[in-house]
Coordinates of N, CA and C in Angstrom, one line a residue:
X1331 N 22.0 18.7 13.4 CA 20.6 18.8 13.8 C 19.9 20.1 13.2
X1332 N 20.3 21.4 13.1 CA 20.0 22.4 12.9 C 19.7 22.2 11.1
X1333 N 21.0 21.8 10.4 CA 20.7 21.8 9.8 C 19.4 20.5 8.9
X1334 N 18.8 19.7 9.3 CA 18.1 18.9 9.6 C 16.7 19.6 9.9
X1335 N 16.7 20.3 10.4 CA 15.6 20.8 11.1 C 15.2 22.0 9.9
X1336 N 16.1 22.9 9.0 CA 15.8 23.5 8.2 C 15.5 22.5 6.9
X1337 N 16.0 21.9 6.3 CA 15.2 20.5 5.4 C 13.9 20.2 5.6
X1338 N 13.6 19.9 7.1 CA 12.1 19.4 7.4 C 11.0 20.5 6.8
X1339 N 11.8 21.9 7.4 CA 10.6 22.7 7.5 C 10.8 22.9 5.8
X1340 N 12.0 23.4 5.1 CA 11.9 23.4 3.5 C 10.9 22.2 3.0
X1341 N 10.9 21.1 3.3 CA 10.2 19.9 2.3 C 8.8 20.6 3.0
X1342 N 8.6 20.5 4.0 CA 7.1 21.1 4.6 C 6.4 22.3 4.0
X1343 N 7.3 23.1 3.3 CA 6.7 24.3 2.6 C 6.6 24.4 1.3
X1344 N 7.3 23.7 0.8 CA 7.4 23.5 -0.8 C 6.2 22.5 -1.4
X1345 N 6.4 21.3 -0.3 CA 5.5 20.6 -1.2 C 4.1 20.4 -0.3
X1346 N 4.1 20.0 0.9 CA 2.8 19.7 1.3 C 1.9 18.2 1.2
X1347 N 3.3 17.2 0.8 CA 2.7 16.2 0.8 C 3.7 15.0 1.1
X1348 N 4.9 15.8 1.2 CA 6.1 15.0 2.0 C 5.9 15.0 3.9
X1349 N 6.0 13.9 4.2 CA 6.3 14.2 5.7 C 6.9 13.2 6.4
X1350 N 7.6 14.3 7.8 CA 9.0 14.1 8.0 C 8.7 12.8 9.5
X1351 N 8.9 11.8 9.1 CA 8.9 11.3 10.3 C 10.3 11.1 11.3
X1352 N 9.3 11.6 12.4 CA 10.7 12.2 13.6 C 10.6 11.3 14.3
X1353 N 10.6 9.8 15.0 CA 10.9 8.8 15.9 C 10.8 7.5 14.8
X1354 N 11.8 7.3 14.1 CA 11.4 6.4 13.5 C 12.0 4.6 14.0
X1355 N 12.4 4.4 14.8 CA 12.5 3.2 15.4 C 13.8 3.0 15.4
X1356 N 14.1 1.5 15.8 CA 15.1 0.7 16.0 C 15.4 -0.7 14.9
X1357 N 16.0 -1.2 14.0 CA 16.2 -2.8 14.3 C 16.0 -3.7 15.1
X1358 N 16.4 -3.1 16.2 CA 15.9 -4.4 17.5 C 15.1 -4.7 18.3
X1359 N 14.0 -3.5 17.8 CA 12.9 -3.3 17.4 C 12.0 -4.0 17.0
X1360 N 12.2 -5.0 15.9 CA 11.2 -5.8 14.7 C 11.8 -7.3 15.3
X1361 N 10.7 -8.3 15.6 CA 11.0 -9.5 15.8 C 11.1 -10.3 14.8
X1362 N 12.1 -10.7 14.4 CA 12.2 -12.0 13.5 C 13.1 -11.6 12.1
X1363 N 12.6 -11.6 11.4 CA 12.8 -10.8 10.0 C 14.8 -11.0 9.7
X1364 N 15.1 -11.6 9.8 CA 17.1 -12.2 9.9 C 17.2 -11.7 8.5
X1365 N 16.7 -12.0 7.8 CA 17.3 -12.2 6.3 C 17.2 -10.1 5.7
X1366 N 16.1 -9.8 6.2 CA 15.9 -8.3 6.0 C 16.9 -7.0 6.3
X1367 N 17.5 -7.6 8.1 CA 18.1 -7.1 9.1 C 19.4 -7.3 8.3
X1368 N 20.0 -8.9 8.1 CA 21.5 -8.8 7.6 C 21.6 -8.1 6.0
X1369 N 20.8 -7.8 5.8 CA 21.0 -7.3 4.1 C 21.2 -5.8 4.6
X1370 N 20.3 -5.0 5.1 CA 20.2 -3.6 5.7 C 21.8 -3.6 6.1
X1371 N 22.3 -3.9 7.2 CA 23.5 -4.1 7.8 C 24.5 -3.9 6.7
X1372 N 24.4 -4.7 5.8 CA 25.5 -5.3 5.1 C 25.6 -3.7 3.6
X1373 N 24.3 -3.6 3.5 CA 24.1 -2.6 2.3 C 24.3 -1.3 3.0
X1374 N 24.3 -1.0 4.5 CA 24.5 0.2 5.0 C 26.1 0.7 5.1
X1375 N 27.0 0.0 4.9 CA 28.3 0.5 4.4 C 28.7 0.8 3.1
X1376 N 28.0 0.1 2.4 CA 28.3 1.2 0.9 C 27.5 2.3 0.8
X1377 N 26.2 2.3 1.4 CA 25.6 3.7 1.9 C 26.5 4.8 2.1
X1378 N 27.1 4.6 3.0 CA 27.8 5.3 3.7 C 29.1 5.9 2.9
X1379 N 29.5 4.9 2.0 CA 30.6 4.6 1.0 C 30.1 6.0 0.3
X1380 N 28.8 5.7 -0.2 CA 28.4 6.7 -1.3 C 28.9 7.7 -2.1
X1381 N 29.9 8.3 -2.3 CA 30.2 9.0 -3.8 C 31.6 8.1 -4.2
X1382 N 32.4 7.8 -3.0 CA 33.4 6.2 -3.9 C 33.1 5.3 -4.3
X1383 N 31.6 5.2 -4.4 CA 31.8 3.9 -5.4 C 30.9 4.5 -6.6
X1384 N 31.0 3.5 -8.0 CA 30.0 3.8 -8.7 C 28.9 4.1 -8.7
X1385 N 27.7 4.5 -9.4 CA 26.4 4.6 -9.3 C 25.7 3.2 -8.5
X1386 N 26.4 2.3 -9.4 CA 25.7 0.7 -9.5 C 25.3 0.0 -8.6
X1387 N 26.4 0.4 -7.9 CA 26.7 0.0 -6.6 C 26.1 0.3 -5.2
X1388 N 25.9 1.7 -5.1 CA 25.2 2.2 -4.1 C 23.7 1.6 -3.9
X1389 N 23.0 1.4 -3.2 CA 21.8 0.6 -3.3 C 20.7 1.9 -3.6
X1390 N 19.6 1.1 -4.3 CA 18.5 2.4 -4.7 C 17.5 2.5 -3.7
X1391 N 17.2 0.8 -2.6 CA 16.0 0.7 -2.2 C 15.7 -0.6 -2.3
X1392 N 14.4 -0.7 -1.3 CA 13.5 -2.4 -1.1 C 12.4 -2.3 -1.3
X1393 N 11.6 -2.7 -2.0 CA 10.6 -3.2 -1.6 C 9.8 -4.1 -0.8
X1394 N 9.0 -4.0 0.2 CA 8.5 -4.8 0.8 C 7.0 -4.9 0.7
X1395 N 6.9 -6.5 0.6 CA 5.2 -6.5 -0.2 C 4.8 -7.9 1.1
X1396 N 3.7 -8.3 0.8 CA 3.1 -9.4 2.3 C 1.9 -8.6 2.8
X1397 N 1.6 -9.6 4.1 CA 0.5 -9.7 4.6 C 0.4 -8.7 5.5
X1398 N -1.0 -7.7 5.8 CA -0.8 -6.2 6.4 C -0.9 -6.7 7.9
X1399 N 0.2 -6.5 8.7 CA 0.0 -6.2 10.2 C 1.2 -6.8 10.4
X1400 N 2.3 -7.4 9.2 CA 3.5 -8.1 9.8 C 4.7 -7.2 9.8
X1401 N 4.3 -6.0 9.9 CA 5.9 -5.4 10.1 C 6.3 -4.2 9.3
X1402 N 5.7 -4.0 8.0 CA 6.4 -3.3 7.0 C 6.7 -2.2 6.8
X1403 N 5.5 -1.8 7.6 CA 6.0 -0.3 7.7 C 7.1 0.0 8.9
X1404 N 6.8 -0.8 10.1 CA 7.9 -0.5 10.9 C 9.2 -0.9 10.6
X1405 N 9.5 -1.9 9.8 CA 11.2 -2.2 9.1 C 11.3 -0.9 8.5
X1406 N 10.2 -0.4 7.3 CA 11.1 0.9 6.6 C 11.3 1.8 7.6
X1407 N 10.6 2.6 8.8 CA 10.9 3.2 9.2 C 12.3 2.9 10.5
X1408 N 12.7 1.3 11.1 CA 14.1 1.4 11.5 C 15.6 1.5 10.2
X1409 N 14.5 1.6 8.9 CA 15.7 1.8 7.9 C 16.6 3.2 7.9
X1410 N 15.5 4.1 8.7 CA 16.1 5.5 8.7 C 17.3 5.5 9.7
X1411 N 17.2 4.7 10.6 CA 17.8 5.0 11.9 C 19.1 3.7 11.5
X1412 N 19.4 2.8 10.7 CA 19.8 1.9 10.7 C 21.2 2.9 9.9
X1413 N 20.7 3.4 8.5 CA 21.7 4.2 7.9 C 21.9 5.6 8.3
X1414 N 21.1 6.0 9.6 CA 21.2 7.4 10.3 C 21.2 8.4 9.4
X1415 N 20.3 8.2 8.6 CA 19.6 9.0 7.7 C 17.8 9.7 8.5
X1416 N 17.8 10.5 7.5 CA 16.1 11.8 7.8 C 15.5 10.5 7.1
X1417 N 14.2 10.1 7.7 CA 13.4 9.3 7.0 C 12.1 10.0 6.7
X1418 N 11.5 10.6 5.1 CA 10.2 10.8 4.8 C 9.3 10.2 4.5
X1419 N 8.3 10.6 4.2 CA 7.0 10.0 3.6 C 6.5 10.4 2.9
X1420 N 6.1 9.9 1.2 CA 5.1 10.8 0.5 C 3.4 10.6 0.7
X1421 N 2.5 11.3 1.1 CA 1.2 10.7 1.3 C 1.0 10.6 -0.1
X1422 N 0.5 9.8 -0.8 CA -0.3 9.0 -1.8 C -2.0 10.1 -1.8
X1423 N -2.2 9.3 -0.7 CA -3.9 10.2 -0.5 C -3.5 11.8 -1.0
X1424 N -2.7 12.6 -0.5 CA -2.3 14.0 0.0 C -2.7 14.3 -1.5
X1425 N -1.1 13.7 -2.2 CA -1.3 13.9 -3.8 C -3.0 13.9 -4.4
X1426 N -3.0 13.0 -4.7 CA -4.5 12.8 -5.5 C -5.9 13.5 -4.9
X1427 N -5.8 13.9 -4.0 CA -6.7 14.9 -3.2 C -6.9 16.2 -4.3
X1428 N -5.8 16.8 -4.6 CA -6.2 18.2 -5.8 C -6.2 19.3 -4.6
X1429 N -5.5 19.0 -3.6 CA -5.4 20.2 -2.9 C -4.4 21.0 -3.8
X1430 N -3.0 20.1 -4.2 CA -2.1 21.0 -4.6 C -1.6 20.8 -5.6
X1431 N -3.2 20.9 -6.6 CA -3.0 20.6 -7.7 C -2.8 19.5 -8.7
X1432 N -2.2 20.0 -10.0 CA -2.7 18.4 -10.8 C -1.8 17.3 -10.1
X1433 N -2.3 16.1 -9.7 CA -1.3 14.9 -8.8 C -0.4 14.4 -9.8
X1434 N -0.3 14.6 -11.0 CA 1.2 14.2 -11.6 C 2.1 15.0 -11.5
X1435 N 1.6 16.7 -11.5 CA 2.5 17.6 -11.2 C 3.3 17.5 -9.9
X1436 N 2.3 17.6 -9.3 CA 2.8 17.5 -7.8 C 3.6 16.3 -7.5
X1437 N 3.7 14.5 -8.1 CA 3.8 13.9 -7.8 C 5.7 14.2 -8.1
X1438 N 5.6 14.5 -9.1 CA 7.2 14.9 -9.5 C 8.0 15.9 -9.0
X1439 N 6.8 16.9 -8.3 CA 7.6 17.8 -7.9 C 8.5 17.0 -6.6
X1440 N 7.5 16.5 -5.5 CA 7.6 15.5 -4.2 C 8.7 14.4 -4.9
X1441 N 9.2 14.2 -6.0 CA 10.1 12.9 -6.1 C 11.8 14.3 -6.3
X1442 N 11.2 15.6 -7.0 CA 12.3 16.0 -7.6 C 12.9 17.1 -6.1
X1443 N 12.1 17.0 -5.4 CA 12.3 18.1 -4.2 C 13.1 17.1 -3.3
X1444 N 12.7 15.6 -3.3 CA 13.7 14.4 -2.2 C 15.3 14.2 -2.6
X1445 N 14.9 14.8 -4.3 CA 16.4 15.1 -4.7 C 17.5 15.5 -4.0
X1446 N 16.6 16.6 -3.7 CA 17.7 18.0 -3.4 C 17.6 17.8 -1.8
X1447 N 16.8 17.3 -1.1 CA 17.0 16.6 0.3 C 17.9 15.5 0.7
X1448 N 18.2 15.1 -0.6 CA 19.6 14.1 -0.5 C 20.8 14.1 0.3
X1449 N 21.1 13.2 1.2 CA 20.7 12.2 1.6 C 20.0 11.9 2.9
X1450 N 18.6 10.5 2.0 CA 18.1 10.9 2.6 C 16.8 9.4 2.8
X1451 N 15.8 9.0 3.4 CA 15.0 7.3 3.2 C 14.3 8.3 2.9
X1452 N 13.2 7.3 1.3 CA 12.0 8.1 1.1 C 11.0 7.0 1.1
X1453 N 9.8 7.2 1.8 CA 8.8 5.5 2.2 C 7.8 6.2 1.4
X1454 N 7.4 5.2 0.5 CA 6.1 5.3 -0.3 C 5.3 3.7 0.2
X1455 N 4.6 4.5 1.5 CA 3.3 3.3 1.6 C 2.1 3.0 1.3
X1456 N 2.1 1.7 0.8 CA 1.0 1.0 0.1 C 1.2 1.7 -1.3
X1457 N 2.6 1.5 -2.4 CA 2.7 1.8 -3.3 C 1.6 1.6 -4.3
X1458 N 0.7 0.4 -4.2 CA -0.2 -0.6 -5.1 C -0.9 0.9 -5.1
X1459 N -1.3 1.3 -4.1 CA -2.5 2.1 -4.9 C -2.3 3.6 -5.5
X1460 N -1.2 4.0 -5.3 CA -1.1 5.1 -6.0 C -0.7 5.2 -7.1
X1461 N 0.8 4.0 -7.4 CA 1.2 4.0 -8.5 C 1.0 2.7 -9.3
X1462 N 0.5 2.6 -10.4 CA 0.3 1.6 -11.1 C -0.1 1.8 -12.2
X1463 N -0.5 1.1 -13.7 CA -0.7 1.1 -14.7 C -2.6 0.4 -14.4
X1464 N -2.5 0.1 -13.7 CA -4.2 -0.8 -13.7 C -5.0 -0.1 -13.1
X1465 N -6.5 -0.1 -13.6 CA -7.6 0.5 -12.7 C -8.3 1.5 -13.9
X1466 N -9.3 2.1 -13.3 CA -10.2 2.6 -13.8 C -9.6 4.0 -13.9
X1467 N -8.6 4.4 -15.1 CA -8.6 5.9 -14.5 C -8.5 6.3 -16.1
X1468 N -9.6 7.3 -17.0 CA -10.1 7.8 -17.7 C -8.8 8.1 -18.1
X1469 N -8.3 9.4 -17.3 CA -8.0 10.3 -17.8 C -5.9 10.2 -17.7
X1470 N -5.1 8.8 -17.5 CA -4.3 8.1 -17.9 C -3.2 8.6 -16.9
X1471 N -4.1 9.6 -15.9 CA -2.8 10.1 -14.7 C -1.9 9.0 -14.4
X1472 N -2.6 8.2 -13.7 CA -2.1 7.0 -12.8 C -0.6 6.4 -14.0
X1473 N -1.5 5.8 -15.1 CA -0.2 5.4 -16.3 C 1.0 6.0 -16.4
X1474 N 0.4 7.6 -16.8 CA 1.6 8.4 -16.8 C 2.6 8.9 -14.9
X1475 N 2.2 8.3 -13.8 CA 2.7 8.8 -12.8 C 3.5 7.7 -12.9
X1476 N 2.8 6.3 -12.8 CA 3.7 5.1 -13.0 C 4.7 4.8 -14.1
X1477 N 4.9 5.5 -15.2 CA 6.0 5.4 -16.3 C 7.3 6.6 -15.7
X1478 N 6.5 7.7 -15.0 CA 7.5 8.5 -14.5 C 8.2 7.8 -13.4
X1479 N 7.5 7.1 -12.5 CA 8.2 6.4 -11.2 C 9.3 5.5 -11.5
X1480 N 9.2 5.2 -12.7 CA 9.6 3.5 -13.3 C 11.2 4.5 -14.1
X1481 N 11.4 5.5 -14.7 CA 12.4 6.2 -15.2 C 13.2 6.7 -14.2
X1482 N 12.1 7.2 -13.0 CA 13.1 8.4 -12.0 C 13.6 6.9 -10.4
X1483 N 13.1 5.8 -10.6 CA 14.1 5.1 -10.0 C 15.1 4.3 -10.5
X1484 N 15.5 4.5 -11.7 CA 16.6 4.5 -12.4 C 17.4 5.2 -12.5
X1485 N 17.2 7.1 -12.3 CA 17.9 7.9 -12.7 C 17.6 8.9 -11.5
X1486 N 17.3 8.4 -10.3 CA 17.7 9.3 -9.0 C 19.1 9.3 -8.6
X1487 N 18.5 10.5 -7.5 CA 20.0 11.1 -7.1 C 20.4 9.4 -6.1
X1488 N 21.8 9.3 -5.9 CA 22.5 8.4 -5.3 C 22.1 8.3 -3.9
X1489 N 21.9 9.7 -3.6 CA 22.1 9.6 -1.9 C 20.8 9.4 -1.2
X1490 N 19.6 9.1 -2.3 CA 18.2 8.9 -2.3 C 17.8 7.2 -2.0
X1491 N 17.6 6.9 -0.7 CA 17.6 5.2 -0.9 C 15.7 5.3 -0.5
X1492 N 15.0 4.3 -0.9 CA 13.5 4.2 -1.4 C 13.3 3.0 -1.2
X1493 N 12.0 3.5 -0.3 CA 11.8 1.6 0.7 C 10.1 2.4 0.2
X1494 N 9.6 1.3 -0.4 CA 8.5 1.0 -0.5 C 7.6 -0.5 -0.2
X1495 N 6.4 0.0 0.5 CA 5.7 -1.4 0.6 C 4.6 -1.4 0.2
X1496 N 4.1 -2.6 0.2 CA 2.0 -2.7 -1.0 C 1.7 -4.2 0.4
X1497 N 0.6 -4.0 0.2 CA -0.4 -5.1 0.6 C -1.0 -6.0 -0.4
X1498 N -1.2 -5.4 -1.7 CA -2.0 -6.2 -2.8 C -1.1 -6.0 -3.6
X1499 N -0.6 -7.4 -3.7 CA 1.0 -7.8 -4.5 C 0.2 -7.9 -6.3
X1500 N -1.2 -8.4 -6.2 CA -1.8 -8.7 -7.3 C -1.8 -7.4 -8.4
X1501 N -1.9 -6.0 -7.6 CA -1.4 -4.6 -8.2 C -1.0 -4.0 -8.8
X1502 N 0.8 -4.8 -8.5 CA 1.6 -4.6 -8.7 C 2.4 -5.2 -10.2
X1503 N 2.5 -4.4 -11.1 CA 3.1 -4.7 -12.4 C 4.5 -5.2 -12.2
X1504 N 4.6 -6.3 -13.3 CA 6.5 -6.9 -13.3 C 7.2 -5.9 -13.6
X1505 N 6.9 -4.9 -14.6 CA 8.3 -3.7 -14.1 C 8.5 -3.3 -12.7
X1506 N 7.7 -3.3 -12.3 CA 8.3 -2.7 -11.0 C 8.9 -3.9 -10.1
X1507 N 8.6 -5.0 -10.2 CA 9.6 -5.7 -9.0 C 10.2 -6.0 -9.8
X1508 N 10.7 -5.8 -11.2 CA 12.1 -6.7 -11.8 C 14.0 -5.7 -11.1
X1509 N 14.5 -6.4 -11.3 CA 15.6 -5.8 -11.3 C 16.1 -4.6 -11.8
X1510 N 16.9 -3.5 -10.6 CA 17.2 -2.1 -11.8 C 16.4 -1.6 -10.8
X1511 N 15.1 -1.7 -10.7 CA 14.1 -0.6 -10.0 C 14.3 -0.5 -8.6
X1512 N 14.5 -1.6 -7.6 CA 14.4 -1.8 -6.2 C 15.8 -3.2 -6.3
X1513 N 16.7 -2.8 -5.1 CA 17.9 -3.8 -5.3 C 17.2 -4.9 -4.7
X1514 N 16.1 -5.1 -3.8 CA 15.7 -6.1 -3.2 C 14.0 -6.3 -3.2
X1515 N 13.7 -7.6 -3.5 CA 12.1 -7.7 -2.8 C 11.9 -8.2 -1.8
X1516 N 11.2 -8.4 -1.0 CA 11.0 -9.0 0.2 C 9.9 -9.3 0.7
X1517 N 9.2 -10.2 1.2 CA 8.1 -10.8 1.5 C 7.7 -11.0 2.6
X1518 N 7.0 -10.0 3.8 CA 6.8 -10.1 5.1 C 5.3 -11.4 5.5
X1519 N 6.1 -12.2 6.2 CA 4.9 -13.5 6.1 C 4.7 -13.4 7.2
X1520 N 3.6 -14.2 7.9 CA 3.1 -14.4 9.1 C 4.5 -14.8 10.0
X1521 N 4.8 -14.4 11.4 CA 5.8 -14.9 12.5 C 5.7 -16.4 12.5
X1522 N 6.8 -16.8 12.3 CA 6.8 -18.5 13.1 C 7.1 -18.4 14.6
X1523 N 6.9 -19.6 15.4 CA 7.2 -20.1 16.9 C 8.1 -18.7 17.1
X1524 N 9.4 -19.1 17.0 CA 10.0 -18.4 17.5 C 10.3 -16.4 17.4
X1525 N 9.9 -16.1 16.4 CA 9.4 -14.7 15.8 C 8.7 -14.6 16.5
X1526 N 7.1 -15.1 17.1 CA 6.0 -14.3 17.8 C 6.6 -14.6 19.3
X1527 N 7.3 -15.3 20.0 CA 8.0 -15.0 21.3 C 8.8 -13.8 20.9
X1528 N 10.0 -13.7 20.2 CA 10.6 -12.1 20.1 C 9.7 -11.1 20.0
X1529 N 8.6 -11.2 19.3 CA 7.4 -10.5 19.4 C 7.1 -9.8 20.6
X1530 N 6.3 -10.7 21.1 CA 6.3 -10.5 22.6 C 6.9 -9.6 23.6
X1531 N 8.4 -10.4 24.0 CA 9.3 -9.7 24.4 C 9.3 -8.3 24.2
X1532 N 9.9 -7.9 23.2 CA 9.7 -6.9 22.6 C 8.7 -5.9 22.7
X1533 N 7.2 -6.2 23.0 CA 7.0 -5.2 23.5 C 6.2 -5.1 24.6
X1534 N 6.6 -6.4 25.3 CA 6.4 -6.2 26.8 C 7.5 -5.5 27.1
X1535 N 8.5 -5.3 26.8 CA 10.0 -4.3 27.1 C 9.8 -2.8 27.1
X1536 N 9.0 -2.9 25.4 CA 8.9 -1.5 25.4 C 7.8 -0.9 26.6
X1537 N 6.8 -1.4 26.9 CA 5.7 -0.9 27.9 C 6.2 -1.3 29.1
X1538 N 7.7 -1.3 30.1 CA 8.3 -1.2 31.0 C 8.1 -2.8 31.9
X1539 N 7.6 -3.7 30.6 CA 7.9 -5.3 32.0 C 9.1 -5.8 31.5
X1540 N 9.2 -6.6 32.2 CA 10.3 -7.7 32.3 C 9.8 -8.9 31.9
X1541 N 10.2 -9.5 30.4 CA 8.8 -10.6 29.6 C 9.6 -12.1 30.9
X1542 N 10.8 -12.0 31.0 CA 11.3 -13.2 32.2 C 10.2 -13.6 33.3
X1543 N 9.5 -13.2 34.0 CA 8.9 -14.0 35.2 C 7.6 -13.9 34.5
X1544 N 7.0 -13.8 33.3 CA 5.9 -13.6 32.7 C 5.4 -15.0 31.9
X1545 N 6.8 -15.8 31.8 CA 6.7 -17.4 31.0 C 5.8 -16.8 29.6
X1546 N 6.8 -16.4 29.0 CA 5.7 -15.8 27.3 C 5.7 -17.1 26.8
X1547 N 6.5 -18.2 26.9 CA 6.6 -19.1 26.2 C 5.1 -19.7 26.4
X1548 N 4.4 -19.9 27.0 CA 3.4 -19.9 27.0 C 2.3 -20.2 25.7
X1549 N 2.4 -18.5 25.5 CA 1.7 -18.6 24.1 C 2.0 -19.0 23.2
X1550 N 2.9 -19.6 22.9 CA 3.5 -20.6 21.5 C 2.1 -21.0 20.8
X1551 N 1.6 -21.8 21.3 CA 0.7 -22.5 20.4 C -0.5 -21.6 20.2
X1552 N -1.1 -20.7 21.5 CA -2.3 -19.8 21.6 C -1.8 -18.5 20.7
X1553 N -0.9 -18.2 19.9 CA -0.6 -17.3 18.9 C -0.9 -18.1 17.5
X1554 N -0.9 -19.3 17.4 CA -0.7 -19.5 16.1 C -1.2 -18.7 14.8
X1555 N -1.0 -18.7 14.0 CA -1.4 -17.5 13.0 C -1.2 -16.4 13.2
X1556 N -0.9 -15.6 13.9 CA -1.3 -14.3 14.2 C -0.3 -13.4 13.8
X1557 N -0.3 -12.3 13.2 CA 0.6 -11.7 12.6 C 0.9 -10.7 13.8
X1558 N 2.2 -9.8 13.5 CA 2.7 -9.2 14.5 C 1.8 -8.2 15.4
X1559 N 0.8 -7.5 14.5 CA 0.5 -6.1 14.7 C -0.8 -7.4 16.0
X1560 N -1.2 -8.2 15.7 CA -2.2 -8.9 16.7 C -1.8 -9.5 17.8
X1561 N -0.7 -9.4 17.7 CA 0.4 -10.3 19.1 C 0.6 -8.7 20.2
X1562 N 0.7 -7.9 19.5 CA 1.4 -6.3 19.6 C -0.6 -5.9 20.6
X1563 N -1.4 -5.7 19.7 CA -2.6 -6.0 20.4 C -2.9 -6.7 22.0
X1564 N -2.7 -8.2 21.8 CA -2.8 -8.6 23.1 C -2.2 -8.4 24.3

């Protein structure tokens, strides 16, 4: 812990645009999502493995792309607690602001500083808009931030695993979801029947009921459509 607690405050002084998230959740936690949960699981022992096995082997990261309110950000952050790793965040906005300078400078410094934080989850949310090759930008930052992103998740440190998510999949260039860059994609879609009851549950538990004498089953059909974060609402 101590030492943990000196990392936070290092990444907090150096760069100013890393941040440390301190409660980052559970797995059992997120309703539904089977296929996301057994992969984490399964990939968290060679995690763990990490300097006996090859480079190749070790996982780099997921991306997760879909519909906004189903989950995404809350999966990456029980990723921290899954592999009992420090989970960060780079702010996107933070960078491009010009508080702390030119944002490609800075952006490298924030990817070369997680380095040396190793090991360690690093969440870049709503990737689409910070890094990309598309859009109106004159002066070719963006291009050149996204050719550096596309090199340095190739050639990161090992102990560095990188969960990123986007909302506007349309954004998003085929280098970046092809193979090499992110060991997985993954597609958070609206809950079916049984997903929006674990839903439910789940966080009538967390806010101290008991969902049993409440009959959730109920809502089955009066949820239809509704993605998590609106079920979480009601």
């Amino acid at each position: 812990p101590y030492l943990l607690e000196e990392k936070h405050l290092l990444v907090k002084k150096k760069t100013g645009v890393i941040e440390y998230i301190a409660n980052p959740g559970k797995l059992d936690e997120i309703g539904g999502a089977p296929i996301l949960k057994k992969w984490l699981l399964e990939r968290r022992k060679l995690f763990e493995m990490g300097d006996q096995l090859s480079r190749e082997i070790v996982p780099k990261g997921i991306l997760l792309m879909g519909i906004s309110g189903c989950g995404k950000s809350l999966a990456v952050k029980a990723i921290g607690s899954c592999f009992n790793l420090p989970l960060y965040r780079i702010d996107m906005i933070e960078i491009f602001s010009g508080r702390h300078g030119n944002p490609e400078a800075t952006f490298v410094a924030a990817c070369k500083t997680m380095e040396e934080m190793a090991p360690a989850v690093l969440w870049f949310d709503e990737i689409e808009m910070g890094i990309t090759s598309k859009g109106d930008d004159a002066s070719g930052t963006l291009g050149r931030i996204f050719a550096f992103f596309l090199t340095w998740m190739q050639e990161k440190a090992r102990g560095l695993f990188v969960a990123a998510t986007a909302n506007r999949i349309d954004l998003l260039p085929a280098e970046m979801i092809r193979k090499g860059r992110f060991d997985e994609v993954f597609f958070a879609d609206l809950p079916n029947e049984e997903e929006r009851m674990d839903i439910c549950r789940i966080h009538l538990r967390k806010r101290g009921f008991d969902p049993a004498p409440l009959e959730v089953e109920r809502l089955r059909q009066f949820t239809k459509g509704w993605t998590g974060a609106e079920i979480e609402q009601c």
